[in-house]
XYZ file of C-alpha atoms in Angstrom:
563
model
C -33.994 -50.530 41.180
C -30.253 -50.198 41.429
C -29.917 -49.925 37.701
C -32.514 -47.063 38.202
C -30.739 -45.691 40.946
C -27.082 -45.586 39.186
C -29.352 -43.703 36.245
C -30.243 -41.122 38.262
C -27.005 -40.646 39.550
C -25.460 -40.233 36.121
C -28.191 -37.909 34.686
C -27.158 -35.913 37.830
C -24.163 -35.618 37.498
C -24.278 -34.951 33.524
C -26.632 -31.813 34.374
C -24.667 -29.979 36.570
C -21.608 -30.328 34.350
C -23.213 -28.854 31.455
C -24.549 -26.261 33.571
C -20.672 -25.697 34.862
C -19.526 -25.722 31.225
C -22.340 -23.070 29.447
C -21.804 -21.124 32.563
C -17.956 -20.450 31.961
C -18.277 -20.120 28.693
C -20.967 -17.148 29.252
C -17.988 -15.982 31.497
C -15.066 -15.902 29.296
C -16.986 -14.344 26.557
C -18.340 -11.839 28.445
C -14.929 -11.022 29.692
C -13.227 -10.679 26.548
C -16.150 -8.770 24.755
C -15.623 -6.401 27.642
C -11.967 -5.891 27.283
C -12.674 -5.142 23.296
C -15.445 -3.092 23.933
C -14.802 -0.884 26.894
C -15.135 1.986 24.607
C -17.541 4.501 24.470
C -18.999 3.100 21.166
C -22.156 1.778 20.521
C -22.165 -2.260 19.123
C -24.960 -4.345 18.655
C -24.553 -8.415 18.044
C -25.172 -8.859 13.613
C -26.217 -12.056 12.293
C -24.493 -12.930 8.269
C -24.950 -16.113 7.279
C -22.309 -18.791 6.420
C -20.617 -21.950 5.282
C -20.223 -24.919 7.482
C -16.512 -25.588 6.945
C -15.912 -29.432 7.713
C -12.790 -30.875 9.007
C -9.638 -30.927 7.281
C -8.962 -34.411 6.238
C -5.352 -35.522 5.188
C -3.878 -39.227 3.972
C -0.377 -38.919 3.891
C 2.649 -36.759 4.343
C 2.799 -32.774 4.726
C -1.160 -32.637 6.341
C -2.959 -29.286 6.831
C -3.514 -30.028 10.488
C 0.597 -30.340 10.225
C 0.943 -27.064 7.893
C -1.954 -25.237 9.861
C -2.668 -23.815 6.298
C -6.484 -22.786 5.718
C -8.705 -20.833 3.770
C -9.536 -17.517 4.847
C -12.117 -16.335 2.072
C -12.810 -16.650 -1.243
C -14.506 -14.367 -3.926
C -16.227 -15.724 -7.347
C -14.750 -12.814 -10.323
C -16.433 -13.835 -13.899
C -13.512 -15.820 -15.348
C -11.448 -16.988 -12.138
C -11.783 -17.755 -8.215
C -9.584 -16.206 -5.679
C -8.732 -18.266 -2.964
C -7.106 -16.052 0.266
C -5.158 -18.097 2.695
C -4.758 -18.051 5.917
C -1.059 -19.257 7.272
C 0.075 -19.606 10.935
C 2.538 -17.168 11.780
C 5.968 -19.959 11.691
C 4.601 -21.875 8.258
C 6.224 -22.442 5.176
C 5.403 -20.460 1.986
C 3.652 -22.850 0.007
C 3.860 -22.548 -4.317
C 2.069 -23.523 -7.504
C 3.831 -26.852 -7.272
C 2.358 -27.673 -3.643
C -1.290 -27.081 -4.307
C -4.418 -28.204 -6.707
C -7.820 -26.472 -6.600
C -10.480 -28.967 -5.631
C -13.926 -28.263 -6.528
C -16.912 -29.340 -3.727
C -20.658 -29.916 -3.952
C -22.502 -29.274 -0.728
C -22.614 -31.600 2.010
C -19.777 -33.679 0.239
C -16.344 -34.277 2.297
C -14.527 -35.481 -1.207
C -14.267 -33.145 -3.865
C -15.942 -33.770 -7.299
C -13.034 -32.031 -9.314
C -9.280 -31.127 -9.164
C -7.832 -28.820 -11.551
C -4.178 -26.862 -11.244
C -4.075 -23.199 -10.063
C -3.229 -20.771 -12.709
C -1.300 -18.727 -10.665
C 0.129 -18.035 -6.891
C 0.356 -14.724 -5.890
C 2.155 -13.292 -3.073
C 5.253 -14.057 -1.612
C 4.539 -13.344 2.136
C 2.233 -15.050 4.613
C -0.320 -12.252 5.156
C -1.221 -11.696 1.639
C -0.880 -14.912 -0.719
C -4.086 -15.003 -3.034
C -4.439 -18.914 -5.116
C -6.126 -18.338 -8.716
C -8.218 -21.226 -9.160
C -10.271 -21.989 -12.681
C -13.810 -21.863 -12.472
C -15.843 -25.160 -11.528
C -18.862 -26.348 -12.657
C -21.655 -24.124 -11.487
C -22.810 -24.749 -7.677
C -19.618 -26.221 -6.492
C -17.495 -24.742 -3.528
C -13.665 -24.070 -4.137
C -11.217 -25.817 -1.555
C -7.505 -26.823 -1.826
C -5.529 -30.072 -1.794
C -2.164 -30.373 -0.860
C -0.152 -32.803 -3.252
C 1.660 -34.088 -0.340
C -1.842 -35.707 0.872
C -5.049 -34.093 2.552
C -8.051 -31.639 1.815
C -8.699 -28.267 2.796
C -12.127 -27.137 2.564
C -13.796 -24.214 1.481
C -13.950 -21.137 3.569
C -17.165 -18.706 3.048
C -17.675 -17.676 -0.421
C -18.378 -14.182 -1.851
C -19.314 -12.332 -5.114
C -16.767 -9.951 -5.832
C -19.421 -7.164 -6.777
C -20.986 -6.831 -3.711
C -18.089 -6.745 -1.200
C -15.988 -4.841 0.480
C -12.673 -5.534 -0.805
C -10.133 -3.026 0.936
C -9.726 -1.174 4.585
C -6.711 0.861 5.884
C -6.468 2.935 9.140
C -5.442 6.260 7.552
C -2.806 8.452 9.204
C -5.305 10.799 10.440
C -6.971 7.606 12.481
C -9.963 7.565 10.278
C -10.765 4.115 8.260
C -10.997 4.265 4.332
C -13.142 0.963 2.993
C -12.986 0.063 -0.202
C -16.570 -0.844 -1.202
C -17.915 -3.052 -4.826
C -21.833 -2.518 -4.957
C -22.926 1.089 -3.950
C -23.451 1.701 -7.374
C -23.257 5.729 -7.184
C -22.466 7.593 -9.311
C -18.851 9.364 -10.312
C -17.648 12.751 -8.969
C -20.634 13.188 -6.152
C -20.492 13.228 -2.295
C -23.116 11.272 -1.238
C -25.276 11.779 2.328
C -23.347 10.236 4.527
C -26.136 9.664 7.352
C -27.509 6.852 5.579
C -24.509 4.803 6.069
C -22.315 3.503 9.051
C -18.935 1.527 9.380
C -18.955 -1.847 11.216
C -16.035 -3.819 12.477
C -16.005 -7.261 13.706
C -13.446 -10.517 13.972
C -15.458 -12.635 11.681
C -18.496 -11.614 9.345
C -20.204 -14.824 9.310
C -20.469 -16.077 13.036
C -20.179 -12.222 15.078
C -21.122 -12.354 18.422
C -20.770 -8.198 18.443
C -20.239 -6.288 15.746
C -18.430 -2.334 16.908
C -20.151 0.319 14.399
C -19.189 4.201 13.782
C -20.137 6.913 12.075
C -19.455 7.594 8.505
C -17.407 10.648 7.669
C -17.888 10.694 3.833
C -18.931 8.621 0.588
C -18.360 8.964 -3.109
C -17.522 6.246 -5.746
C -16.323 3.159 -3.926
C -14.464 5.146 -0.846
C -15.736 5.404 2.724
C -14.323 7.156 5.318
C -15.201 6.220 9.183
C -14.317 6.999 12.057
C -12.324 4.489 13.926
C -13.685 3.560 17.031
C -10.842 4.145 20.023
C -10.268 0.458 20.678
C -9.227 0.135 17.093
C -6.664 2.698 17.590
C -5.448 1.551 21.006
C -4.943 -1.902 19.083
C -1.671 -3.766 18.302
C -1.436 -3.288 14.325
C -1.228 -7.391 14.395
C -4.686 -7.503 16.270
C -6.152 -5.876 13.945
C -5.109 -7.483 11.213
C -8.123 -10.660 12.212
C -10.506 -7.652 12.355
C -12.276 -7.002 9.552
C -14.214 -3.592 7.953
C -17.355 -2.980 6.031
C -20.341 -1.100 5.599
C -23.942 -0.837 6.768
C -26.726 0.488 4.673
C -29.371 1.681 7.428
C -32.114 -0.141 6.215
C -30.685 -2.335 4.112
C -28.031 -4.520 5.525
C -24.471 -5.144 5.820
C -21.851 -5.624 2.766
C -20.307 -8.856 2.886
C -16.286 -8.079 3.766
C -12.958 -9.614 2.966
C -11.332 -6.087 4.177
C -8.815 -6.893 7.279
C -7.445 -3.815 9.070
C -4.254 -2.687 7.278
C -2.257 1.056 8.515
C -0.659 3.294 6.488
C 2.403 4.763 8.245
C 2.382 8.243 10.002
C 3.732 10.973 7.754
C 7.208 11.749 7.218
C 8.508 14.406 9.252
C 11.196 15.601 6.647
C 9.723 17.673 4.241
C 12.091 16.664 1.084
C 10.687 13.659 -0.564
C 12.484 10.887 -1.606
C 11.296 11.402 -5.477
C 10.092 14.377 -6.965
C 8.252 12.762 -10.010
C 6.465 9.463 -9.980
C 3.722 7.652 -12.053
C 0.466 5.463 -11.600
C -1.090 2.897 -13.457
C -3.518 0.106 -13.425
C -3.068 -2.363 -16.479
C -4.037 -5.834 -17.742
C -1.833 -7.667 -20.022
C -0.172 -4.875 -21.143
C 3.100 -6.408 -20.394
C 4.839 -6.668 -23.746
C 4.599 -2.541 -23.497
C 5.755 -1.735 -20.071
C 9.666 -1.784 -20.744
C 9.194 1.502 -23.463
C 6.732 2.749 -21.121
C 9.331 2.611 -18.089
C 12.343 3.284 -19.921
C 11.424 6.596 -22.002
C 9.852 7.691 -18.853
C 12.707 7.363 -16.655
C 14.433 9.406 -19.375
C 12.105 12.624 -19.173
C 12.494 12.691 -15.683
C 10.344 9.899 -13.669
C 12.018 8.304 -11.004
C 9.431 5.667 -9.484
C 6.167 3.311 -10.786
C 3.764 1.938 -9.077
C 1.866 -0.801 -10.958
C -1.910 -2.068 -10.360
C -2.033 -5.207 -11.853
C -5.547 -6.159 -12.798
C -5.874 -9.922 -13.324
C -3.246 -9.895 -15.735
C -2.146 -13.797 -17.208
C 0.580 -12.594 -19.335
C 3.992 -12.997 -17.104
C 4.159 -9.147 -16.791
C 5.734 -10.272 -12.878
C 8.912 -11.437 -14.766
C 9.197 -7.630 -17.012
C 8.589 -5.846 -13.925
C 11.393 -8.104 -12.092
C 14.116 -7.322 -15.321
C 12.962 -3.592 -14.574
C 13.818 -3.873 -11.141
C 17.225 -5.795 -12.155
C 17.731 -3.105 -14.655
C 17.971 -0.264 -11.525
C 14.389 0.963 -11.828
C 12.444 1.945 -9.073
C 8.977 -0.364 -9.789
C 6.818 -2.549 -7.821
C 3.786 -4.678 -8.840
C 0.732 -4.549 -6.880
C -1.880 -7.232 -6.959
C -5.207 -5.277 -7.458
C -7.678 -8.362 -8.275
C -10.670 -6.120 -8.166
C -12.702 -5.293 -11.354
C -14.039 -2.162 -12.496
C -12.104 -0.152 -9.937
C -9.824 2.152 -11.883
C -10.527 4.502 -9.375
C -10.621 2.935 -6.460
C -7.019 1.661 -7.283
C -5.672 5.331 -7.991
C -7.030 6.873 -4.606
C -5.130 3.621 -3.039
C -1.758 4.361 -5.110
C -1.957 8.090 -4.158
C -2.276 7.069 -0.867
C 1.035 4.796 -1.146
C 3.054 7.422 -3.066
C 1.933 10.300 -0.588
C 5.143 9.590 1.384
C 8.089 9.251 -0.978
C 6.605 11.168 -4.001
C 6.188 14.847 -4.234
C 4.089 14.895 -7.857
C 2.431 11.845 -8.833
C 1.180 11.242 -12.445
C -2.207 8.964 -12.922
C -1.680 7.677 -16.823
C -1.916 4.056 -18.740
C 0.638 2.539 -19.993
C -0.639 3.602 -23.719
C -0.017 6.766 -22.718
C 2.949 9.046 -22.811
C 3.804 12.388 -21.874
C 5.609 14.342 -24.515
C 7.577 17.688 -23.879
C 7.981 19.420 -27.323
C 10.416 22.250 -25.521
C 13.152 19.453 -25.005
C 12.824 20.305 -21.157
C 12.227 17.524 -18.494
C 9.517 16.465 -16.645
C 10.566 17.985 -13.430
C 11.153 21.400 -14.861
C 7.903 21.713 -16.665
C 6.323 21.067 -13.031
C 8.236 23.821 -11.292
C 7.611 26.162 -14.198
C 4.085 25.280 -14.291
C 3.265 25.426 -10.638
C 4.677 28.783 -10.183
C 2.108 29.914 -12.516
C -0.522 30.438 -9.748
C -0.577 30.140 -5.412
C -0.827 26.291 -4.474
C -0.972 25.356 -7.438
C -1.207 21.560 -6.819
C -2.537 19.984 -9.704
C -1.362 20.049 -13.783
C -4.022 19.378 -16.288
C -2.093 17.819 -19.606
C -4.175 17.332 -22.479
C -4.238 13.911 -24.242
C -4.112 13.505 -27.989
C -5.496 10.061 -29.215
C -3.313 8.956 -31.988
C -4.980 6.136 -34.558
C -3.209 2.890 -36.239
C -1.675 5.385 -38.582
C -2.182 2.825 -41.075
C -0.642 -0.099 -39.453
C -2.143 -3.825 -39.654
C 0.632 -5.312 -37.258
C 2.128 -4.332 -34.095
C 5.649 -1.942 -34.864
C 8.541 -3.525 -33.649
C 10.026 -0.481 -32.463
C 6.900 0.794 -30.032
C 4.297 2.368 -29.777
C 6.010 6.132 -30.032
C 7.832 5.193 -32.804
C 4.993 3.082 -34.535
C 1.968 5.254 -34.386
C 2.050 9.059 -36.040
C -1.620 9.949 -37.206
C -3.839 11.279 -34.593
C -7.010 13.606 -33.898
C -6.774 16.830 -34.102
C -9.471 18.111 -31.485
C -7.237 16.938 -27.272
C -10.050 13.902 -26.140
C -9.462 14.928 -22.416
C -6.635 15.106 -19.916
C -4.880 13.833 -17.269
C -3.777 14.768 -14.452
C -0.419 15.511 -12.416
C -0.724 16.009 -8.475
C 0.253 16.369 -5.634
C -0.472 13.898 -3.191
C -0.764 15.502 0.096
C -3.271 17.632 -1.521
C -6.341 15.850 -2.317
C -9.430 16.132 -0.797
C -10.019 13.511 1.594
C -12.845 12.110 -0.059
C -10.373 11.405 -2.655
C -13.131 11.377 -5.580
C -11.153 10.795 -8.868
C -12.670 10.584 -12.227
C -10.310 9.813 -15.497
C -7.831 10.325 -13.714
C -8.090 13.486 -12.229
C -8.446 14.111 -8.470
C -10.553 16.464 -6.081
C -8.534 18.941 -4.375
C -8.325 20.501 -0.430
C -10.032 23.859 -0.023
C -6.934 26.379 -0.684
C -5.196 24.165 -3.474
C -5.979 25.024 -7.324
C -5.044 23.300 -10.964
C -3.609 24.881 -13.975
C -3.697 23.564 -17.268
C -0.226 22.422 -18.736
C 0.860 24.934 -21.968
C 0.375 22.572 -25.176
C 3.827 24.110 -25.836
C 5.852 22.321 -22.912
C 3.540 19.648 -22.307
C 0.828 16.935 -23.639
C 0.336 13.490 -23.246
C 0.275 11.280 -26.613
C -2.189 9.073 -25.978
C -2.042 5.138 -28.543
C -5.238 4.446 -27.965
C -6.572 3.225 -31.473
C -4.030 0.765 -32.180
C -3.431 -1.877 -34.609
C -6.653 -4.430 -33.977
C -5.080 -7.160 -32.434
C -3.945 -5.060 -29.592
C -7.434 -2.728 -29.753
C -9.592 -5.491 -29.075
C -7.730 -6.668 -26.356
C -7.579 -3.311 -24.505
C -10.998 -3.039 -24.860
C -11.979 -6.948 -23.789
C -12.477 -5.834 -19.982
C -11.949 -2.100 -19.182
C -10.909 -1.536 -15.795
C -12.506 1.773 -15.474
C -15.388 1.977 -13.212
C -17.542 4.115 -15.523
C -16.047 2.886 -19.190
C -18.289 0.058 -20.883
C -16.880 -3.128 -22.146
C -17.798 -4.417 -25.948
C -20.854 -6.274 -25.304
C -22.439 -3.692 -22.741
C -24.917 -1.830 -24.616
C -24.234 1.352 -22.173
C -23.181 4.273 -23.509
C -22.078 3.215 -27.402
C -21.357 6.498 -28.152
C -19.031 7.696 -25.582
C -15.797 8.677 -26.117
C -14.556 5.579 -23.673
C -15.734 3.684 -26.316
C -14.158 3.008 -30.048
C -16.979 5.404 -31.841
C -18.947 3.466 -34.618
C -17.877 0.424 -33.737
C -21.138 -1.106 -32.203
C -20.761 -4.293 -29.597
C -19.126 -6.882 -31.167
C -15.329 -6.900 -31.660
C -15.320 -7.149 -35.505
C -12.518 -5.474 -37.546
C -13.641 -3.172 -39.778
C -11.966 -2.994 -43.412
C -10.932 0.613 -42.841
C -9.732 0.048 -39.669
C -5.846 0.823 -39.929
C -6.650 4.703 -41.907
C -9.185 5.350 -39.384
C -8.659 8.221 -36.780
C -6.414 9.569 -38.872
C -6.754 13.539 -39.247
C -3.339 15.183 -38.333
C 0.230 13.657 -39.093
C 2.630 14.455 -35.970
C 5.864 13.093 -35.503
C 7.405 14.646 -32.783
C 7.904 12.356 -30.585
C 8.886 9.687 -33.134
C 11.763 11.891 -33.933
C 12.725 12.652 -30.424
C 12.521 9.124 -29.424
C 14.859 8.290 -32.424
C 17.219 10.765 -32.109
C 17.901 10.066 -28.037
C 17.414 6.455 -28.007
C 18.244 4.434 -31.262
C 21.656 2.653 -30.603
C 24.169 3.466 -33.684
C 25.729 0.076 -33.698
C 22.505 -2.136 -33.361
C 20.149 0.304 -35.091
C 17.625 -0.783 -32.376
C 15.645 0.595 -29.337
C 16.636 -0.412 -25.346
C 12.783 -1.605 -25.272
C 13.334 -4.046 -28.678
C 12.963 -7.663 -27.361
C 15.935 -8.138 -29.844
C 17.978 -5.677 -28.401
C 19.995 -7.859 -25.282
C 21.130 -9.838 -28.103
C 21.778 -7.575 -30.745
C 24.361 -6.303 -28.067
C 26.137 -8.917 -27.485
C 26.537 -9.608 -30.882
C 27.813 -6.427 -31.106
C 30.495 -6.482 -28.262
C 32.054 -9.968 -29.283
C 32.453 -8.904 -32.984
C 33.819 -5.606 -31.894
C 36.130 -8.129 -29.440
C 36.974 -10.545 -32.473
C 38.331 -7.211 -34.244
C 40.439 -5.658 -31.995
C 42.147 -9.022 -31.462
């Protein structure tokens, strides 16, 4: 009976402490979902589903409970994983050297498969991406620090449905970056059907705060962000993620945490008058003649997109910035968004950069006058009133019959081209486009009161490489990373000009490759490019990978001589 007695007692006493406890909790979370939400918007709790991260385990030395390092998300691309981490705010910046990719099957605490990272992007806490090799199919992607100890997967995404990207612009509205609305280029889209959400974490929300959607075209949304966004710290919001709702439909899954772009600049002289856009992959070996002639027409900054690119092209854009030129690399993992990635870099540029040029790097802008870039623009915009656009017309140039790549370039290399301009390209004006910012090959929608002219053929066109020799073709054309542009094995649109006409689905060289394309000889640029840059002692170009030695060469003989 006592037993019984002590039983009941205990059961007691159990009850009313979980009561207590579930009680305060209610409390507290009512308090701080309150002191979030005391705005006038609407919000409505969102269920997403997600994966049960277990705890960290660790064996010996530098453990992740000790490092507090963690995985934030991760996103499955075709050919790699990306692995985002999450570092408290005094950690160490861990490297290559420090960390394997371990490879999970569900409901296992011990990984199946280890494998080195193929790269470590990043070199600040709040945006370090790991590049992890595929696993076998079905397995979840953790990390394993080589000093002892496991950390598990974080929730797992496909990198064509997500949304990849959000900024507080400096009007206070939110642009998110979107993969998976699938509609179609250069068209508004109803915007009612749509609406922004913002929450702390996607896959466990206990409220999600929603607004209205201002516009929608191509992969851009623009919201309206909700007042307690704005009266946020900019380091709150950086835990608060972005996406999209499709009334009806659902909610994109989101990696997109809260970034701001600065408030504009009050001076009205900007810090550059020329500067250029690109996105590229592994198109390092031709950035250095793309930079350097460049910088001698009269462009003064770069701003690289660097699409999944394994071919060291951080270590030419570091001897560029040794060198004295005004570059920086930006990690742009996500594919098929060309676009996307120029509305972000005209966004970045808007402040220091009063014309902005959206080009690859196989293309070139060539000014037959002799003038410079920057003249050309003031002579060309004082053709009409806000004028804030130039439309330059691209000629494609073929192998020129060519079976290797020329050692001195691609301007010196390549001579034979059409003779009917492909398309152009576009030079703009930042703080001009419409704030949609729809974009397609590389030309932008303008504000209401702003207008375009097209460039005189005499003073400016761009020469466009893009039917070089095969090796370098096929590669280029591997993985476009154009939204719209088809890749070799796509069956889409064969016979578009995106694609290398004739040529089918299968990258096969065909015997008449290197005379192909071939209809007008025009070596102007060639010649300029030889007359400006080839060094009389070496007999070489600054971009030759020979050249740094050459040089040297040069100087001690010349030394040796005079002694």
């Amino acid at each position: 009976m006592k037993d019984r007695k002590r039983r009941d007692v205990a059961w007691s006493r159990f009850f009313w402490c979980t009561v207590t406890v579930v009680f305060s909790c209610i409390l507290l979370t009512g308090l701080s979902s309150f002191r979030f939400f005391s705005g006038v918007e609407k919000f409505r709790p969102e269920i997403s589903s997600t994966w049960r991260t277990r705890p960290m385990e660790a064996t010996s030395g530098e453990s992740p409970e000790n490092t507090g390092l963690s995985i934030r998300e991760t996103v499955m691309l075709p050919d790699q994983v990306l692995v985002f981490l999450n570092y408290p705010p005094s950690a160490r910046l861990f490297t290559k050297e420090d960390l394997d990719c371990v490879y999970f099957a569900p409901n296992s605490s011990r990984p199946m498969q280890e494998l080195p990272p193929t790269q470590i992007e990043g070199d600040n806490l709040d945006d370090q991406i790991v590049r992890c090799p595929l696993g076998p199919r079905g397995l979840a992607v953790g990390l394993s620090l080589k000093s002892g100890g496991y950390i598990h997967p974080g929730p797992t995404h496909r990198w064509d449905q997500l949304a990849y990207e959000a900024t507080i612009d400096r009007d206070n509205t939110t642009l998110v970056f979107v993969k998976g609305l699938n509609l179609r280029p250069d068209k508004l889209y109803n915007a009612s059907r749509f609406e922004c959400v913002y929450g702390w974490d996607f896959r466990r929300p206990k409220f999600l705060l929603r607004s209205d959607v201002l516009s929608i075209a191509q992969e851009i949304v623009r919201c309206k962000t909700p007042l307690s966004l704005l009266n946020t710290p900019l380091m709150a919001n950086r835990s608060i993620k972005a996406s999209l709702r499709v009334k009806g439909r659902g909610t994109v899954r989101s990696i997109a945490q809260l970034g701001r772009w600065p408030k504009p600049n009050r001076s009205t002289q900007k810090a550059h008058e020329m500067c250029v856009c690109t996105m590229l992959r592994n198109q390092a070996r031709f950035l250095r003649e793309w930079v350097m002639y460049h910088a001698h027409i009269g462009v003064q900054r770069w701003f690289i997109y660097d699409n999944n690119s394994d071919d060291d092209i951080e270590d030419v854009v570091e001897s560029l910035l040794d060198a004295n030129y005004d570059i920086s690399r930006h990690v742009w993992p996500w594919i098929k968004t060309q676009e996307a990635g120029f509305a972000h870099c005209a966004l970045r540029a808007r402040e220091s950069c009063e014309w902005v040029g959206f080009i690859d790097v196989d293309e070139f802008f060539h000014l037959p006058s002799g003038l410079m870039l920057p003249e050309v623009l003031k002579n060309q915009s004082e053709m009409g009133t806000n004028v804030a656009e130039l439309r330059v017309r691209c000629n494609s140039f073929g192998p020129s019959g060519l079976k290797h790549v020329p050692p001195q370039g691609v301007m010196v290399g390549y001579t034979c081209r059409l003779l009917v301009p492909e398309r152009h390209k576009s030079i703009v004006k930042p703080e001009a486009l419409n704030s949609t910012l729809i974009n397609v090959v590389h030309h932008f929608h303008l504000r209401d009161g702003f207008n375009f002219v097209n460039a005189d053929r005499t003073l400016l066109v761009i020469n466009h490489y893009k039917y070089q020799v095969w090796e370098v073709f096929k590669d280029k054309f591997y993985r476009r990373v154009a939204t719209y542009v088809a890749d070799w094995q796509n069956e889409e649109n064969v016979g578009s000009k995106d694609r290398a006409p004739g040529l089918g689905t299968r990258a096969v060289e065909p015997p008449d490759w290197p005379s192909r394309f071939c209809e007008v000889n025009d070596t102007g640029l060639r010649d300029r490019v030889l007359e400006q840059f080839l060094d009389p002692f070496t007999n070489l170009l600054p971009w030759e990978e020979r050249n740094l030695t050459a040089r040297i060469l040069v100087q001690q003989n010349s030394t040796i001589r005079k002694m």
